[in-house]
Amino acid sequence: MKLSLLNRLRVIVTDGIFYDSGQCADLNAIRLLAEKYDAIVIIDDSLGFLTCGEKGHGADEISGVKNFQDLKIVNMQNTLSCSTGVFVSGDKNLIELLRLRSKSLKYSVSVDEESLIRALKILKDNSQQREKLKQNTLKLYEKLCNLGFKPNLPVSSIVSFSTPKPIEEVKGILEDNFLCATFYKIGKNTLVSFKISESCNL
């Protein structure tokens, strides 16, 4: 017999789109795992919402397993609407439980009405903003390929690649081409990540 939502002891938490690689989490595998162990699933889809999928519904749309998670968290600063605030959608009872039992926040920034309207318009109208973002992402992907790097084929507004070259050498190449990135050291390799906006001039 399945446990009720609020009595579950197992929780799976994941990003929808990983910032360092730009790749989508295997949400289908996570769904199967959650079903097997009756686990609550929480997805932070801040980098996928409005940018991923044909309709901009995010990482779960790409994975073909929409709306299976119990909670979906989105930081609007990382979405295409480029504003402030955070929203959580999902099971009403779970949200209420977390609201009542969580420690008081030192500050809280609600999503303003203008940002919500802009986000809904992007979702409803398949906005040109999303198409522009897609074009800019592909332009950067091609530019990096021409520079001799091997970036991951992007599924969102994140483009990344791994290279054995040291950070300073990679940074020099990118700066010569007016590109700015975030760098990580993973073992002997350098992981380079870019976050693209629809206003980029590439």
Coordinates of C-alpha atoms in Angstrom, one line a residue:
M1 CA 0.0 0.0 0.0
K2 CA 1.4 3.4 -1.0
L3 CA 2.2 5.8 1.8
S4 CA 0.3 9.1 1.9
L5 CA 2.3 12.0 0.5
L6 CA 3.1 13.6 3.9
N7 CA 4.2 10.3 5.5
R8 CA 6.9 9.5 2.9
L9 CA 10.4 9.1 4.2
R10 CA 12.3 9.3 1.0
V11 CA 12.9 12.5 -1.0
I12 CA 14.6 13.0 -4.4
V13 CA 15.8 16.5 -5.1
T14 CA 17.4 17.5 -8.4
D15 CA 18.0 20.4 -10.8
G16 CA 16.0 20.1 -14.0
I17 CA 18.9 21.6 -16.0
F18 CA 22.4 21.5 -14.5
Y19 CA 24.2 24.8 -14.4
D20 CA 27.7 23.4 -14.9
S21 CA 26.9 21.2 -17.9
G22 CA 23.7 22.6 -19.4
Q23 CA 22.3 19.0 -19.6
C24 CA 18.9 17.8 -18.5
A25 CA 18.5 15.5 -15.6
D26 CA 17.2 12.0 -16.5
L27 CA 13.8 12.7 -15.1
N28 CA 12.3 9.6 -16.6
A29 CA 14.7 7.5 -14.5
I30 CA 14.0 9.6 -11.5
R31 CA 10.3 9.1 -12.0
L32 CA 10.8 5.3 -12.0
L33 CA 13.0 5.5 -9.0
A34 CA 10.4 7.6 -7.1
E35 CA 7.6 5.1 -8.0
K36 CA 9.7 2.2 -6.8
Y37 CA 10.6 3.7 -3.4
D38 CA 7.5 5.9 -3.0
A39 CA 9.6 9.0 -2.8
I40 CA 8.7 12.7 -3.0
V41 CA 10.3 14.4 -6.0
I42 CA 11.4 18.1 -5.8
I43 CA 12.8 19.7 -9.0
D44 CA 14.5 23.1 -9.2
D45 CA 13.7 24.0 -12.8
S46 CA 15.0 27.6 -12.7
L47 CA 17.2 27.1 -15.8
G48 CA 14.5 25.2 -17.7
F49 CA 11.3 27.1 -17.1
L50 CA 10.5 29.3 -20.1
T51 CA 13.7 28.2 -22.0
C52 CA 13.3 24.4 -22.5
G53 CA 10.9 22.5 -24.5
E54 CA 8.7 23.4 -27.4
K55 CA 6.3 25.3 -25.2
G56 CA 8.8 26.4 -22.6
H57 CA 7.5 24.2 -19.8
G58 CA 11.0 23.2 -18.7
A59 CA 13.0 20.1 -18.1
D60 CA 10.1 17.8 -17.6
E61 CA 8.7 18.7 -21.0
I62 CA 12.0 17.7 -22.6
S63 CA 12.0 14.4 -20.7
G64 CA 8.4 13.6 -21.7
V65 CA 7.3 13.2 -18.1
K66 CA 5.5 16.5 -17.4
N67 CA 4.1 17.3 -14.0
F68 CA 5.1 14.1 -12.3
Q69 CA 7.1 15.9 -9.5
D70 CA 5.5 16.8 -6.2
L71 CA 7.2 20.2 -6.0
K72 CA 8.6 22.4 -8.7
I73 CA 10.8 25.4 -7.7
V74 CA 11.7 28.3 -10.0
N75 CA 13.9 31.3 -9.3
M76 CA 12.7 33.9 -11.7
Q77 CA 16.1 35.5 -11.9
N78 CA 17.3 32.5 -13.9
T79 CA 14.3 32.4 -16.3
L80 CA 13.7 34.1 -19.6
S81 CA 11.6 36.8 -17.9
C82 CA 14.8 38.0 -16.1
S83 CA 13.1 39.3 -13.0
T84 CA 13.1 38.7 -9.2
G85 CA 11.2 36.3 -7.0
V86 CA 10.7 32.6 -6.5
F87 CA 7.7 30.5 -6.9
V88 CA 6.8 26.9 -5.9
S89 CA 4.1 24.8 -7.5
G90 CA 2.9 21.3 -6.7
D91 CA 1.0 19.4 -4.1
K92 CA -1.0 21.9 -2.0
N93 CA -0.8 19.8 1.2
L94 CA 3.0 19.5 0.9
I95 CA 3.4 23.2 0.3
E96 CA 1.3 24.0 3.3
L97 CA 3.3 21.6 5.5
L98 CA 6.6 23.1 4.4
R99 CA 5.2 26.6 4.9
L100 CA 4.1 25.8 8.5
R101 CA 7.2 23.9 9.6
S102 CA 10.0 25.8 7.8
K103 CA 12.1 28.2 9.7
S104 CA 11.2 31.8 9.2
L105 CA 13.0 33.4 6.3
K106 CA 15.1 36.5 7.0
Y107 CA 13.7 38.0 3.8
S108 CA 11.4 37.0 1.1
V109 CA 10.9 38.4 -2.4
S110 CA 7.6 37.6 -4.1
V111 CA 7.2 37.4 -7.8
D112 CA 5.7 40.7 -8.9
E113 CA 2.6 40.8 -11.1
E114 CA 4.4 42.3 -14.1
S115 CA 6.9 39.4 -14.1
L116 CA 4.1 36.8 -13.8
I117 CA 2.2 38.4 -16.7
R118 CA 5.4 38.4 -18.8
A119 CA 6.1 34.8 -18.0
L120 CA 2.6 33.7 -18.8
K121 CA 2.7 35.6 -22.1
I122 CA 6.0 33.8 -23.0
L123 CA 4.3 30.4 -22.3
K124 CA 1.1 31.2 -24.1
D125 CA 2.4 33.0 -27.2
N126 CA 5.6 30.9 -27.8
S127 CA 7.3 34.3 -27.6
Q128 CA 10.0 35.5 -30.0
Q129 CA 12.2 35.9 -26.9
R130 CA 12.5 32.1 -26.6
E131 CA 13.4 31.8 -30.3
K132 CA 16.0 34.6 -30.0
L133 CA 17.5 32.8 -27.0
K134 CA 17.6 29.6 -28.9
Q135 CA 19.4 31.3 -31.8
N136 CA 21.9 32.9 -29.5
T137 CA 22.6 29.6 -27.8
L138 CA 23.3 27.9 -31.1
K139 CA 25.5 30.8 -32.3
L140 CA 27.7 30.4 -29.2
Y141 CA 27.8 26.6 -29.7
E142 CA 29.0 27.1 -33.2
K143 CA 31.5 29.8 -32.2
L144 CA 33.0 27.5 -29.6
C145 CA 33.2 24.6 -32.1
N146 CA 35.1 27.0 -34.5
L147 CA 37.5 27.8 -31.7
G148 CA 38.4 24.1 -31.4
F149 CA 36.3 23.3 -28.3
K150 CA 33.8 20.5 -28.1
P151 CA 30.8 21.9 -26.2
N152 CA 27.8 19.8 -25.2
L153 CA 24.9 20.2 -27.6
P154 CA 22.7 22.6 -25.6
V155 CA 19.1 21.8 -24.5
S156 CA 18.7 25.1 -22.7
S157 CA 20.4 28.5 -22.4
I158 CA 23.5 26.9 -20.9
V159 CA 26.5 26.0 -23.1
S160 CA 29.4 24.1 -21.6
F161 CA 32.5 22.1 -22.4
S162 CA 35.3 20.3 -20.7
T163 CA 38.9 20.6 -21.8
P164 CA 42.4 19.4 -20.5
K165 CA 43.7 22.9 -21.1
P166 CA 44.4 24.9 -17.9
I167 CA 42.0 27.6 -16.9
E168 CA 44.2 30.6 -17.7
E169 CA 44.8 29.3 -21.3
V170 CA 41.1 28.8 -21.9
K171 CA 40.3 32.1 -20.3
G172 CA 42.8 33.9 -22.6
I173 CA 41.3 32.3 -25.8
L174 CA 37.8 33.2 -24.7
E175 CA 38.7 36.8 -23.8
D176 CA 40.4 37.3 -27.2
N177 CA 37.0 36.4 -28.6
F178 CA 35.1 38.7 -26.2
L179 CA 33.6 35.7 -24.3
C180 CA 33.1 35.5 -20.6
A181 CA 32.5 32.2 -18.8
T182 CA 32.3 30.5 -15.4
F183 CA 35.2 28.1 -14.8
Y184 CA 35.4 24.9 -12.7
K185 CA 38.3 22.6 -12.0
I186 CA 37.3 18.9 -12.1
G187 CA 40.2 16.6 -11.7
K188 CA 42.7 17.4 -14.4
N189 CA 40.1 19.0 -16.6
T190 CA 38.6 22.5 -16.9
L191 CA 34.9 22.8 -17.1
V192 CA 33.7 26.0 -18.8
S193 CA 30.0 27.1 -18.6
F194 CA 28.1 29.9 -20.2
K195 CA 24.6 31.2 -19.5
I196 CA 23.0 32.9 -22.5
S197 CA 20.4 35.6 -22.6
E198 CA 18.1 36.6 -25.5
S199 CA 19.8 40.1 -25.5
C200 CA 23.3 38.7 -26.2
N201 CA 25.1 40.1 -29.2
L202 CA 27.0 37.2 -30.7

